PDB file of C-alpha atoms and ligand atoms in Angstrom:
ATOM      1  CA  TYR A1482      37.280   9.268  10.145  1.00 39.00           C
ATOM      2  CA  HIS A1483      34.074  11.244  10.363  1.00 47.00           C
ATOM      3  CA  ALA A1484      32.355   8.359  12.053  1.00 42.00           C
ATOM      4  CA  LYS A1485      35.157   8.150  14.580  1.00 43.00           C
ATOM      5  CA  GLN A1486      34.989  11.853  15.274  1.00 48.00           C
ATOM      6  CA  ARG A1487      31.315  11.602  16.040  1.00 48.00           C
ATOM      7  CA  GLY A1488      32.366   8.952  18.500  1.00 50.00           C
ATOM      8  CA  GLU A1489      29.533   6.561  17.678  1.00 50.00           C
ATOM      9  CA  ARG A1490      29.712   4.069  14.914  1.00 55.00           C
ATOM     10  CA  TYR A1491      32.816   2.977  13.108  1.00 54.00           C
ATOM     11  CA  CYS A1492      32.647   2.591   9.420  1.00 54.00           C
ATOM     12  CA  VAL A1493      34.381  -0.762   9.306  1.00 55.00           C
ATOM     13  CA  PHE A1494      35.146  -2.005   5.853  1.00 53.00           C
ATOM     14  CA  GLU A1495      34.591  -5.669   5.346  1.00 55.00           C
ATOM     15  CA  PRO A1496      35.247  -6.830   1.794  1.00 55.00           C
ATOM     16  CA  TYR A1497      32.189  -9.054   1.435  1.00 54.00           C
ATOM     17  CA  LEU A1498      29.953  -6.204   2.534  1.00 53.00           C
ATOM     18  CA  GLY A1499      31.071  -4.295  -0.510  1.00 58.00           C
ATOM     19  CA  THR A1500      29.151  -6.642  -2.733  1.00 71.00           C
ATOM     20  CA  ARG A1501      25.550  -6.264  -3.722  1.00 81.00           C
ATOM     21  CA  VAL A1502      24.617  -9.417  -1.828  1.00 82.00           C
ATOM     22  CA  GLY A1503      26.345  -8.108   1.262  1.00 86.00           C
ATOM     23  CA  GLU A1504      24.438  -4.860   1.031  1.00 88.00           C
ATOM     24  CA  ARG A1505      21.150  -6.694   0.740  1.00 91.00           C
ATOM     25  CA  LEU A1506      21.991  -8.866   3.742  1.00 92.00           C
ATOM     26  CA  ARG A1507      22.925  -5.830   5.757  1.00 94.00           C
ATOM     27  CA  MET A1508      19.729  -4.081   4.701  1.00 96.00           C
ATOM     28  CA  ALA A1509      17.660  -7.140   5.629  1.00 97.00           C
ATOM     29  CA  ALA A1510      19.303  -7.279   9.043  1.00 97.00           C
ATOM     30  CA  ARG A1511      18.536  -3.603   9.621  1.00 98.00           C
ATOM     31  CA  LEU A1512      14.970  -4.112   8.466  1.00 98.00           C
ATOM     32  CA  ALA A1513      14.543  -6.998  10.904  1.00 98.00           C
ATOM     33  CA  TRP A1514      15.912  -4.718  13.614  1.00 97.00           C
ATOM     34  CA  ALA A1515      13.523  -1.923  12.615  1.00 98.00           C
ATOM     35  CA  LEU A1516      10.608  -4.357  12.830  1.00 97.00           C
ATOM     36  CA  GLU A1517      11.537  -5.191  16.413  1.00 96.00           C
ATOM     37  CA  HIS A1518      12.211  -1.604  17.442  1.00 96.00           C
ATOM     38  CA  ASP A1519       9.298   0.377  16.103  1.00 94.00           C
ATOM     39  CA  GLY A1520      11.411   1.633  13.217  1.00 97.00           C
ATOM     40  CA  LEU A1521       8.696   1.687  10.566  1.00 98.00           C
ATOM     41  CA  SER A1522       5.921   4.184  10.056  1.00 98.00           C
ATOM     42  CA  LEU A1523       2.854   4.646   7.921  1.00 98.00           C
ATOM     43  CA  TYR A1524       2.223   7.535   5.564  1.00 98.00           C
ATOM     44  CA  PHE A1525      -1.245   8.280   4.261  1.00 98.00           C
ATOM     45  CA  GLN A1526      -2.235   9.228   0.746  1.00 98.00           C
ATOM     46  CA  PRO A1527      -5.721  10.641   0.165  1.00 98.00           C
ATOM     47  CA  GLN A1528      -8.104   8.903  -2.198  1.00 98.00           C
ATOM     48  CA  VAL A1529     -10.592  11.397  -3.571  1.00 98.00           C
ATOM     49  CA  ASP A1530     -13.871  11.647  -5.394  1.00 98.00           C
ATOM     50  CA  LEU A1531     -12.843  12.986  -8.812  1.00 98.00           C
ATOM     51  CA  ALA A1532     -15.992  15.052  -9.234  1.00 97.00           C
ATOM     52  CA  SER A1533     -15.849  16.923  -5.932  1.00 97.00           C
ATOM     53  CA  GLY A1534     -12.225  16.475  -4.840  1.00 96.00           C
ATOM     54  CA  ARG A1535     -13.507  15.251  -1.496  1.00 97.00           C
ATOM     55  CA  LEU A1536     -11.745  12.595   0.547  1.00 98.00           C
ATOM     56  CA  VAL A1537     -13.278   9.129   0.196  1.00 98.00           C
ATOM     57  CA  GLY A1538     -10.514   7.087   1.844  1.00 98.00           C
ATOM     58  CA  ALA A1539      -6.758   6.786   2.056  1.00 98.00           C
ATOM     59  CA  GLU A1540      -3.968   4.351   1.355  1.00 98.00           C
ATOM     60  CA  ALA A1541      -1.530   3.536   4.133  1.00 99.00           C
ATOM     61  CA  LEU A1542       1.998   3.274   2.744  1.00 98.00           C
ATOM     62  CA  CYS A1543       4.864   1.848   4.744  1.00 98.00           C
ATOM     63  CA  ARG A1544       7.927   4.030   5.325  1.00 98.00           C
ATOM     64  CA  TRP A1545      11.340   3.122   6.671  1.00 98.00           C
ATOM     65  CA  PHE A1546      13.889   5.709   7.747  1.00 98.00           C
ATOM     66  CA  ASP A1547      17.029   3.975   8.895  1.00 96.00           C
ATOM     67  CA  ASP A1548      19.761   5.749  10.875  1.00 94.00           C
ATOM     68  CA  GLU A1549      22.479   4.395   8.619  1.00 93.00           C
ATOM     69  CA  LEU A1550      20.727   3.740   5.327  1.00 94.00           C
ATOM     70  CA  GLY A1551      18.509   6.807   5.334  1.00 96.00           C
ATOM     71  CA  ALA A1552      15.069   6.644   3.736  1.00 97.00           C
ATOM     72  CA  VAL A1553      14.694   3.318   1.969  1.00 97.00           C
ATOM     73  CA  SER A1554      11.976   3.069  -0.684  1.00 97.00           C
ATOM     74  CA  PRO A1555       9.255   0.445  -0.218  1.00 98.00           C
ATOM     75  CA  ALA A1556       9.971  -0.508  -3.824  1.00 97.00           C
ATOM     76  CA  GLU A1557      13.245  -1.784  -2.369  1.00 96.00           C
ATOM     77  CA  PHE A1558      12.436  -3.003   1.136  1.00 97.00           C
ATOM     78  CA  ILE A1559       9.110  -4.721   0.401  1.00 97.00           C
ATOM     79  CA  PRO A1560      10.640  -7.137  -2.156  1.00 96.00           C
ATOM     80  CA  LEU A1561      13.549  -7.594   0.246  1.00 97.00           C
ATOM     81  CA  ALA A1562      11.149  -8.447   3.071  1.00 98.00           C
ATOM     82  CA  GLU A1563       9.442 -10.954   0.773  1.00 96.00           C
ATOM     83  CA  GLU A1564      12.787 -12.490  -0.141  1.00 95.00           C
ATOM     84  CA  ARG A1565      14.099 -12.716   3.408  1.00 95.00           C
ATOM     85  CA  GLY A1566      10.956 -14.042   5.053  1.00 96.00           C
ATOM     86  CA  LEU A1567      10.184 -10.798   6.857  1.00 98.00           C
ATOM     87  CA  ILE A1568       7.002  -9.938   4.987  1.00 97.00           C
ATOM     88  CA  HIS A1569       4.678 -11.661   7.452  1.00 97.00           C
ATOM     89  CA  ARG A1570       6.038  -9.689  10.359  1.00 97.00           C
ATOM     90  CA  LEU A1571       6.011  -6.506   8.324  1.00 98.00           C
ATOM     91  CA  GLY A1572       2.462  -7.172   7.165  1.00 98.00           C
ATOM     92  CA  ALA A1573       1.289  -7.869  10.710  1.00 97.00           C
ATOM     93  CA  TRP A1574       2.882  -4.616  11.827  1.00 98.00           C
ATOM     94  CA  VAL A1575       1.077  -2.684   9.072  1.00 98.00           C
ATOM     95  CA  ILE A1576      -2.274  -4.225   9.987  1.00 98.00           C
ATOM     96  CA  ASP A1577      -1.788  -3.335  13.632  1.00 98.00           C
ATOM     97  CA  ALA A1578      -0.530   0.184  12.893  1.00 98.00           C
ATOM     98  CA  ALA A1579      -3.452   0.913  10.556  1.00 98.00           C
ATOM     99  CA  CYS A1580      -6.011  -0.232  13.129  1.00 98.00           C
ATOM    100  CA  ARG A1581      -4.228   1.687  15.874  1.00 98.00           C
ATOM    101  CA  GLN A1582      -4.354   4.836  13.731  1.00 98.00           C
ATOM    102  CA  LEU A1583      -8.058   4.458  12.987  1.00 98.00           C
ATOM    103  CA  ALA A1584      -8.724   4.051  16.698  1.00 98.00           C
ATOM    104  CA  ALA A1585      -6.579   7.089  17.530  1.00 98.00           C
ATOM    105  CA  TRP A1586      -8.459   9.318  15.073  1.00 97.00           C
ATOM    106  CA  ARG A1587     -11.754   8.211  16.487  1.00 96.00           C
ATOM    107  CA  ALA A1588     -10.557   8.774  20.049  1.00 97.00           C
ATOM    108  CA  ARG A1589      -9.571  12.337  19.094  1.00 95.00           C
ATOM    109  CA  GLY A1590     -12.943  12.976  17.494  1.00 95.00           C
ATOM    110  CA  VAL A1591     -11.444  13.122  14.029  1.00 96.00           C
ATOM    111  CA  ASP A1592     -13.741  11.912  11.289  1.00 94.00           C
ATOM    112  CA  PHE A1593     -12.065   9.574   8.804  1.00 97.00           C
ATOM    113  CA  PRO A1594     -14.418   8.864   5.887  1.00 96.00           C
ATOM    114  CA  GLY A1595     -14.491   5.654   3.901  1.00 96.00           C
ATOM    115  CA  ARG A1596     -11.876   2.987   4.338  1.00 98.00           C
ATOM    116  CA  LEU A1597      -8.189   2.968   5.094  1.00 98.00           C
ATOM    117  CA  ALA A1598      -6.543   0.733   2.485  1.00 98.00           C
ATOM    118  CA  ILE A1599      -3.539  -1.371   3.391  1.00 98.00           C
ATOM    119  CA  ASN A1600      -1.304  -3.235   0.973  1.00 98.00           C
ATOM    120  CA  VAL A1601      -1.223  -6.976   1.385  1.00 97.00           C
ATOM    121  CA  ALA A1602       1.664  -8.889  -0.167  1.00 96.00           C
ATOM    122  CA  SER A1603       0.880 -12.076  -2.068  1.00 92.00           C
ATOM    123  CA  ALA A1604       2.640 -14.302   0.458  1.00 92.00           C
ATOM    124  CA  GLN A1605       0.619 -12.688   3.223  1.00 93.00           C
ATOM    125  CA  PHE A1606      -2.616 -13.192   1.345  1.00 91.00           C
ATOM    126  CA  GLU A1607      -1.950 -16.879   0.825  1.00 87.00           C
ATOM    127  CA  ASP A1608      -1.206 -17.341   4.509  1.00 88.00           C
ATOM    128  CA  GLU A1609      -3.898 -18.844   6.708  1.00 86.00           C
ATOM    129  CA  GLN A1610      -2.938 -16.432   9.462  1.00 92.00           C
ATOM    130  CA  LEU A1611      -4.016 -13.302   7.620  1.00 95.00           C
ATOM    131  CA  PHE A1612      -7.657 -13.646   8.559  1.00 95.00           C
ATOM    132  CA  ASP A1613      -6.922 -14.109  12.263  1.00 96.00           C
ATOM    133  CA  GLU A1614      -4.357 -11.328  12.243  1.00 97.00           C
ATOM    134  CA  LEU A1615      -6.906  -8.940  10.804  1.00 98.00           C
ATOM    135  CA  GLN A1616      -9.625  -9.991  13.206  1.00 97.00           C
ATOM    136  CA  ASP A1617      -7.287  -9.789  16.200  1.00 98.00           C
ATOM    137  CA  ALA A1618      -6.022  -6.329  15.273  1.00 98.00           C
ATOM    138  CA  LEU A1619      -9.523  -4.996  14.628  1.00 98.00           C
ATOM    139  CA  ALA A1620     -10.726  -6.370  17.972  1.00 98.00           C
ATOM    140  CA  ARG A1621      -7.631  -5.198  19.850  1.00 98.00           C
ATOM    141  CA  HIS A1622      -8.203  -1.624  18.715  1.00 98.00           C
ATOM    142  CA  GLY A1623     -11.991  -1.724  18.659  1.00 98.00           C
ATOM    143  CA  VAL A1624     -12.181  -0.923  14.956  1.00 98.00           C
ATOM    144  CA  ALA A1625     -14.952  -2.112  12.601  1.00 98.00           C
ATOM    145  CA  SER A1626     -13.881  -4.175   9.608  1.00 98.00           C
ATOM    146  CA  GLU A1627     -15.852  -1.720   7.442  1.00 98.00           C
ATOM    147  CA  CYS A1628     -13.047   0.788   8.100  1.00 98.00           C
ATOM    148  CA  LEU A1629     -10.413  -1.272   6.258  1.00 98.00           C
ATOM    149  CA  ALA A1630      -9.752  -2.234   2.658  1.00 98.00           C
ATOM    150  CA  LEU A1631      -7.091  -4.655   1.473  1.00 98.00           C
ATOM    151  CA  GLU A1632      -5.076  -3.845  -1.629  1.00 97.00           C
ATOM    152  CA  LEU A1633      -3.923  -6.954  -3.381  1.00 94.00           C
ATOM    153  CA  THR A1634      -2.091  -7.344  -6.677  1.00 90.00           C
ATOM    154  CA  GLU A1635      -3.163  -9.825  -9.304  1.00 86.00           C
ATOM    155  CA  SER A1636      -0.228 -12.119  -8.534  1.00 82.00           C
ATOM    156  CA  GLY A1637      -1.758 -12.648  -5.095  1.00 78.00           C
ATOM    157  CA  PHE A1638      -4.534 -14.777  -6.472  1.00 77.00           C
ATOM    158  CA  MET A1639      -2.844 -16.433  -9.415  1.00 77.00           C
ATOM    159  CA  HIS A1640      -0.809 -18.951  -7.482  1.00 79.00           C
ATOM    160  CA  ASP A1641      -3.716 -20.915  -6.078  1.00 83.00           C
ATOM    161  CA  PRO A1642      -6.950 -19.380  -7.362  1.00 83.00           C
ATOM    162  CA  ASP A1643      -9.263 -21.772  -5.520  1.00 87.00           C
ATOM    163  CA  GLN A1644      -7.641 -21.066  -2.193  1.00 87.00           C
ATOM    164  CA  ALA A1645      -7.615 -17.354  -2.961  1.00 87.00           C
ATOM    165  CA  VAL A1646     -11.338 -17.384  -3.714  1.00 89.00           C
ATOM    166  CA  ALA A1647     -11.996 -19.093  -0.370  1.00 91.00           C
ATOM    167  CA  ILE A1648      -9.864 -16.563   1.521  1.00 91.00           C
ATOM    168  CA  THR A1649     -11.521 -13.683  -0.297  1.00 91.00           C
ATOM    169  CA  GLN A1650     -14.981 -14.904   0.585  1.00 93.00           C
ATOM    170  CA  ARG A1651     -14.093 -15.103   4.250  1.00 94.00           C
ATOM    171  CA  LEU A1652     -12.607 -11.618   4.281  1.00 95.00           C
ATOM    172  CA  LYS A1653     -15.559 -10.163   2.434  1.00 96.00           C
ATOM    173  CA  ALA A1654     -18.079 -11.890   4.691  1.00 96.00           C
ATOM    174  CA  GLU A1655     -16.276 -10.261   7.582  1.00 96.00           C
ATOM    175  CA  GLY A1656     -16.933  -6.812   6.091  1.00 98.00           C
ATOM    176  CA  LEU A1657     -13.508  -6.071   4.645  1.00 98.00           C
ATOM    177  CA  ALA A1658     -13.253  -4.604   1.150  1.00 98.00           C
ATOM    178  CA  LEU A1659     -10.922  -5.940  -1.496  1.00 96.00           C
ATOM    179  CA  HIS A1660      -9.165  -3.668  -3.990  1.00 96.00           C
ATOM    180  CA  ILE A1661      -7.102  -5.001  -6.873  1.00 94.00           C
ATOM    181  CA  ASP A1662      -3.884  -2.966  -6.927  1.00 95.00           C
ATOM    182  CA  ASP A1663      -1.829  -2.097 -10.029  1.00 93.00           C
ATOM    183  CA  PHE A1664      -4.559  -3.509 -12.213  1.00 92.00           C
ATOM    184  CA  GLY A1665      -3.513  -4.325 -15.756  1.00 88.00           C
ATOM    185  CA  THR A1666       0.112  -5.110 -14.975  1.00 87.00           C
ATOM    186  CA  GLY A1667      -0.408  -8.709 -13.879  1.00 80.00           C
ATOM    187  CA  TYR A1668      -1.633 -11.809 -15.606  1.00 72.00           C
ATOM    188  CA  SER A1669      -5.086 -12.300 -14.204  1.00 69.00           C
ATOM    189  CA  SER A1670      -7.790 -13.258 -16.614  1.00 66.00           C
ATOM    190  CA  LEU A1671     -11.020 -11.334 -16.627  1.00 70.00           C
ATOM    191  CA  ALA A1672     -12.846 -14.446 -15.469  1.00 69.00           C
ATOM    192  CA  TYR A1673     -10.943 -14.357 -12.170  1.00 75.00           C
ATOM    193  CA  LEU A1674     -12.071 -10.839 -11.511  1.00 78.00           C
ATOM    194  CA  LYS A1675     -15.630 -12.034 -11.340  1.00 77.00           C
ATOM    195  CA  ARG A1676     -14.828 -15.008  -9.130  1.00 80.00           C
ATOM    196  CA  PHE A1677     -12.890 -12.858  -6.706  1.00 83.00           C
ATOM    197  CA  ASP A1678     -15.731 -10.574  -5.938  1.00 86.00           C
ATOM    198  CA  ALA A1679     -13.414  -7.599  -5.538  1.00 92.00           C
ATOM    199  CA  ASP A1680     -14.935  -4.226  -4.750  1.00 95.00           C
ATOM    200  CA  LYS A1681     -12.617  -1.940  -6.615  1.00 96.00           C
ATOM    201  CA  ILE A1682      -9.976  -1.953  -9.306  1.00 95.00           C
ATOM    202  CA  LYS A1683      -7.034   0.407  -8.996  1.00 97.00           C
ATOM    203  CA  ILE A1684      -5.946   1.343 -12.498  1.00 96.00           C
ATOM    204  CA  ASP A1685      -2.171   1.163 -12.577  1.00 96.00           C
ATOM    205  CA  ILE A1686      -0.197   4.361 -12.732  1.00 97.00           C
ATOM    206  CA  SER A1687       1.624   3.170 -15.878  1.00 97.00           C
ATOM    207  CA  PHE A1688      -1.599   3.547 -17.915  1.00 97.00           C
ATOM    208  CA  VAL A1689      -2.691   6.781 -16.277  1.00 98.00           C
ATOM    209  CA  ARG A1690       0.671   8.512 -16.687  1.00 98.00           C
ATOM    210  CA  ASP A1691       0.500   9.031 -20.453  1.00 97.00           C
ATOM    211  CA  MET A1692      -3.182   8.502 -21.059  1.00 98.00           C
ATOM    212  CA  LEU A1693      -3.576  11.999 -22.515  1.00 98.00           C
ATOM    213  CA  SER A1694      -0.725  11.664 -24.991  1.00 98.00           C
ATOM    214  CA  ASP A1695      -0.656   7.949 -25.753  1.00 98.00           C
ATOM    215  CA  ALA A1696      -3.676   6.601 -27.619  1.00 98.00           C
ATOM    216  CA  ASN A1697      -2.979   3.029 -26.483  1.00 97.00           C
ATOM    217  CA  ASP A1698      -2.882   3.981 -22.834  1.00 97.00           C
ATOM    218  CA  HIS A1699      -6.053   5.985 -23.290  1.00 98.00           C
ATOM    219  CA  ALA A1700      -7.731   2.968 -24.867  1.00 97.00           C
ATOM    220  CA  ILE A1701      -6.585   0.700 -22.024  1.00 96.00           C
ATOM    221  CA  VAL A1702      -7.858   3.062 -19.341  1.00 97.00           C
ATOM    222  CA  THR A1703     -11.158   3.436 -21.194  1.00 97.00           C
ATOM    223  CA  THR A1704     -11.523  -0.325 -21.481  1.00 95.00           C
ATOM    224  CA  ILE A1705     -10.669  -1.034 -17.844  1.00 94.00           C
ATOM    225  CA  ILE A1706     -13.249   1.480 -16.651  1.00 96.00           C
ATOM    226  CA  ALA A1707     -15.956   0.137 -18.963  1.00 95.00           C
ATOM    227  CA  MET A1708     -15.170  -3.474 -18.084  1.00 92.00           C
ATOM    228  CA  ALA A1709     -15.150  -2.766 -14.365  1.00 93.00           C
ATOM    229  CA  GLU A1710     -18.444  -0.964 -14.654  1.00 93.00           C
ATOM    230  CA  SER A1711     -20.088  -3.837 -16.468  1.00 91.00           C
ATOM    231  CA  LEU A1712     -18.826  -6.254 -13.806  1.00 90.00           C
ATOM    232  CA  GLY A1713     -20.229  -4.025 -11.093  1.00 92.00           C
ATOM    233  CA  LEU A1714     -16.798  -3.002  -9.820  1.00 94.00           C
ATOM    234  CA  SER A1715     -15.714   0.482  -8.917  1.00 96.00           C
ATOM    235  CA  THR A1716     -12.486   2.043 -10.198  1.00 97.00           C
ATOM    236  CA  LEU A1717      -9.813   4.260  -8.726  1.00 98.00           C
ATOM    237  CA  ALA A1718      -7.050   5.725 -10.868  1.00 98.00           C
ATOM    238  CA  GLU A1719      -3.536   5.673  -9.413  1.00 98.00           C
ATOM    239  CA  GLY A1720      -0.950   8.344 -10.092  1.00 98.00           C
ATOM    240  CA  VAL A1721      -3.228  11.237 -11.021  1.00 98.00           C
ATOM    241  CA  GLU A1722      -0.802  14.115 -11.427  1.00 98.00           C
ATOM    242  CA  SER A1723      -2.787  16.769 -13.289  1.00 98.00           C
ATOM    243  CA  ARG A1724      -6.198  18.365 -13.445  1.00 98.00           C
ATOM    244  CA  ASP A1725      -6.521  17.296 -17.084  1.00 98.00           C
ATOM    245  CA  GLN A1726      -6.005  13.667 -16.141  1.00 98.00           C
ATOM    246  CA  ALA A1727      -8.531  13.951 -13.327  1.00 98.00           C
ATOM    247  CA  GLU A1728     -11.114  15.459 -15.671  1.00 98.00           C
ATOM    248  CA  ALA A1729     -10.497  12.937 -18.434  1.00 98.00           C
ATOM    249  CA  LEU A1730     -10.800  10.054 -15.983  1.00 98.00           C
ATOM    250  CA  ARG A1731     -14.009  11.417 -14.550  1.00 98.00           C
ATOM    251  CA  ALA A1732     -15.436  11.894 -18.051  1.00 98.00           C
ATOM    252  CA  LEU A1733     -14.638   8.240 -18.801  1.00 98.00           C
ATOM    253  CA  GLY A1734     -16.629   7.212 -15.735  1.00 98.00           C
ATOM    254  CA  CYS A1735     -13.862   6.598 -13.202  1.00 98.00           C
ATOM    255  CA  PRO A1736     -15.226   7.912  -9.897  1.00 98.00           C
ATOM    256  CA  GLU A1737     -12.078   8.036  -7.770  1.00 98.00           C
ATOM    257  CA  GLY A1738      -8.415   8.929  -7.979  1.00 98.00           C
ATOM    258  CA  GLN A1739      -5.238   9.164  -6.003  1.00 98.00           C
ATOM    259  CA  GLY A1740      -2.016  10.934  -6.882  1.00 98.00           C
ATOM    260  CA  TYR A1741       0.309  13.882  -6.521  1.00 98.00           C
ATOM    261  CA  PHE A1742      -2.266  16.220  -8.091  1.00 98.00           C
ATOM    262  CA  TYR A1743      -4.210  15.846  -4.839  1.00 98.00           C
ATOM    263  CA  SER A1744      -1.404  15.014  -2.454  1.00 98.00           C
ATOM    264  CA  PRO A1745       1.678  12.860  -2.012  1.00 98.00           C
ATOM    265  CA  PRO A1746       1.604  10.342   0.841  1.00 98.00           C
ATOM    266  CA  LEU A1747       1.805  12.353   4.063  1.00 98.00           C
ATOM    267  CA  PRO A1748       2.898  11.664   7.618  1.00 98.00           C
ATOM    268  CA  GLU A1749      -0.011  11.374  10.018  1.00 98.00           C
ATOM    269  CA  GLU A1750      -0.008  14.924  11.400  1.00 97.00           C
ATOM    270  CA  ALA A1751       0.060  16.546   7.965  1.00 98.00           C
ATOM    271  CA  PHE A1752      -2.562  14.174   6.595  1.00 98.00           C
ATOM    272  CA  CYS A1753      -4.793  14.855   9.554  1.00 97.00           C
ATOM    273  CA  ARG A1754      -4.323  18.625   9.363  1.00 96.00           C
ATOM    274  CA  GLN A1755      -4.892  18.872   5.629  1.00 97.00           C
ATOM    275  CA  TRP A1756      -7.537  16.233   5.029  1.00 98.00           C
ATOM    276  CA  LEU A1757      -9.440  15.328   8.165  1.00 97.00           C
ATOM    277  CA  VAL A1758     -11.803  17.445  10.176  1.00 83.00           C
ATOM    278  CA  ALA A1759     -12.437  17.260  13.874  1.00 74.00           C
ATOM    279  CA  GLU A1760     -16.064  16.530  14.619  1.00 64.00           C
TER     280      GLU A1760
HETATM  281  P1  C2E B2070       1.279   0.840  -4.585  1.00 58.77           P
HETATM  282  O1  C2E B2070       0.501   0.098  -3.565  1.00 58.77           O
HETATM  283  O2  C2E B2070       0.831   0.738  -5.985  1.00 58.77           O
HETATM  284  O3  C2E B2070       1.312   2.343  -4.068  1.00 58.77           O
HETATM  285  C1  C2E B2070       1.298   3.457  -4.910  1.00 58.77           C
HETATM  286  C2  C2E B2070       2.674   4.050  -5.080  1.00 58.77           C
HETATM  287  O4  C2E B2070       2.607   5.124  -5.998  1.00 58.77           O
HETATM  288  C3  C2E B2070       3.234   4.640  -3.794  1.00 58.77           C
HETATM  289  O5  C2E B2070       4.638   4.449  -3.832  1.00 58.77           O
HETATM  290  C4  C2E B2070       2.905   6.108  -3.928  1.00 58.77           C
HETATM  291  O6  C2E B2070       3.744   6.957  -3.186  1.00 58.77           O
HETATM  292  C5  C2E B2070       3.112   6.300  -5.413  1.00 58.77           C
HETATM  293  N1  C2E B2070       2.337   7.416  -5.957  1.00 58.77           N
HETATM  294  C6  C2E B2070       1.167   7.912  -5.525  1.00 58.77           C
HETATM  295  N2  C2E B2070       0.728   8.911  -6.288  1.00 58.77           N
HETATM  296  C7  C2E B2070       1.657   9.081  -7.258  1.00 58.77           C
HETATM  297  C8  C2E B2070       1.770   9.978  -8.374  1.00 58.77           C
HETATM  298  O7  C2E B2070       0.921  10.838  -8.640  1.00 58.77           O
HETATM  299  N3  C2E B2070       2.866   9.842  -9.179  1.00 58.77           N
HETATM  300  C9  C2E B2070       3.820   8.898  -8.925  1.00 58.77           C
HETATM  301  N4  C2E B2070       4.860   8.826  -9.754  1.00 58.77           N
HETATM  302  N5  C2E B2070       3.740   8.036  -7.880  1.00 58.77           N
HETATM  303  C10 C2E B2070       2.674   8.125  -7.063  1.00 58.77           C
HETATM  304  P2  C2E B2070       5.453   3.940  -2.568  1.00 58.77           P
HETATM  305  O8  C2E B2070       4.882   4.529  -1.325  1.00 58.77           O
HETATM  306  O9  C2E B2070       6.883   4.165  -2.877  1.00 58.77           O
HETATM  307  O10 C2E B2070       5.146   2.401  -2.551  1.00 58.77           O
HETATM  308  C11 C2E B2070       5.576   1.563  -3.578  1.00 58.77           C
HETATM  309  C12 C2E B2070       4.965   0.206  -3.474  1.00 58.77           C
HETATM  310  O11 C2E B2070       5.455  -0.468  -2.308  1.00 58.77           O
HETATM  311  C13 C2E B2070       3.455   0.216  -3.319  1.00 58.77           C
HETATM  312  O12 C2E B2070       2.831   0.373  -4.553  1.00 58.77           O
HETATM  313  C14 C2E B2070       3.224  -1.157  -2.713  1.00 58.77           C
HETATM  314  O13 C2E B2070       3.226  -2.144  -3.709  1.00 58.77           O
HETATM  315  C15 C2E B2070       4.461  -1.332  -1.858  1.00 58.77           C
HETATM  316  N6  C2E B2070       4.107  -1.024  -0.458  1.00 58.77           N
HETATM  317  C16 C2E B2070       4.098   0.160   0.191  1.00 58.77           C
HETATM  318  N7  C2E B2070       3.689   0.017   1.459  1.00 58.77           N
HETATM  319  C17 C2E B2070       3.430  -1.307   1.625  1.00 58.77           C
HETATM  320  C18 C2E B2070       2.967  -2.116   2.722  1.00 58.77           C
HETATM  321  O14 C2E B2070       2.667  -1.624   3.821  1.00 58.77           O
HETATM  322  N8  C2E B2070       2.837  -3.456   2.484  1.00 58.77           N
HETATM  323  C19 C2E B2070       3.127  -4.017   1.282  1.00 58.77           C
HETATM  324  N9  C2E B2070       2.957  -5.344   1.133  1.00 58.77           N
HETATM  325  N10 C2E B2070       3.531  -3.296   0.245  1.00 58.77           N
HETATM  326  C20 C2E B2070       3.687  -1.963   0.399  1.00 58.77           C
HETATM  327 MG1   MG B2071      -1.380  -0.034  -3.052  1.00 58.77          MG
HETATM  328 MG1   MG B2072      -0.822   0.519  -6.896  1.00 58.77          MG
HETATM  329 MG1   MG B2073       2.145   0.430  -7.941  1.00 58.77          MG
END
């Protein structure tokens, strides 16, 4: 009766909505609504130079705060969007929002160093439209392609490697950078890495987390960094939560990191205040 008292929404109980499937359908419907009504936002997590602690870029992470569902984790709504055919619209929104933000910082005389990295879902990457969407958004907001990086997981180029190589080459020729996200958790072979001409490997958080206590994780991190280096790729460690991790990673030759030790993902104002300087 609380809902009634507030005089807005009724909490109507429909049996089928009590099921897991019903909940997912309801969530998908609300997500579709949010996409049409400016209901998503981007948070920004700093990416830093491990030696100096200075900002070298940032990752844009999608956030969804729903009136009824509250804050829904991207770990939940991104797979849902993929399942329900909403990922293309969501991805297009993220591309536009990231470019709009870069343009807004520049207009305010705020210096954003490096590249803003956006996550690109596999289905989005395999879609012919991605290239045009990126170009259109960059042009619409007057942003250079050198300001953006695309984070792609290994699964994004395993489905049709030849097509993926072609798409990658186009994106790279345009000036966009390509970062392999969650590296080490997928099934890509090392040979693909070379063919893809990626710029950076993001070492997955699952290896970084226990690298100081687990000898296997330490060995994996060490190997990824050495392999990347010999292929001419840069590395960035995800999920850096302590100074000891940051120092160990730097000593192993990993130049960049991202994680709670530096900052959680922040809303725009806080990110700007804490990490960006007005020119
Ligand atoms: P991801 O791209 O690997 O992003 C890194 C995730 O790790 C983020 O979770 C971030 O908040 C979290 N993280 C960062 N530092 C730390 C740390 O020190 N410790 C721990 N435990 N976690 C840390 P988030 O924001 O919940 O995003 C989860 C995933 O959802 C992302 O993983 C990405 O795969 C996906 N995602 C988020 N935004 C988008 C988007 O705009 N498009 C697409 N396609 N996927 C997105
Ligand atoms: Mg990412
Ligand atoms: Mg990641
Ligand atoms: Mg991840």
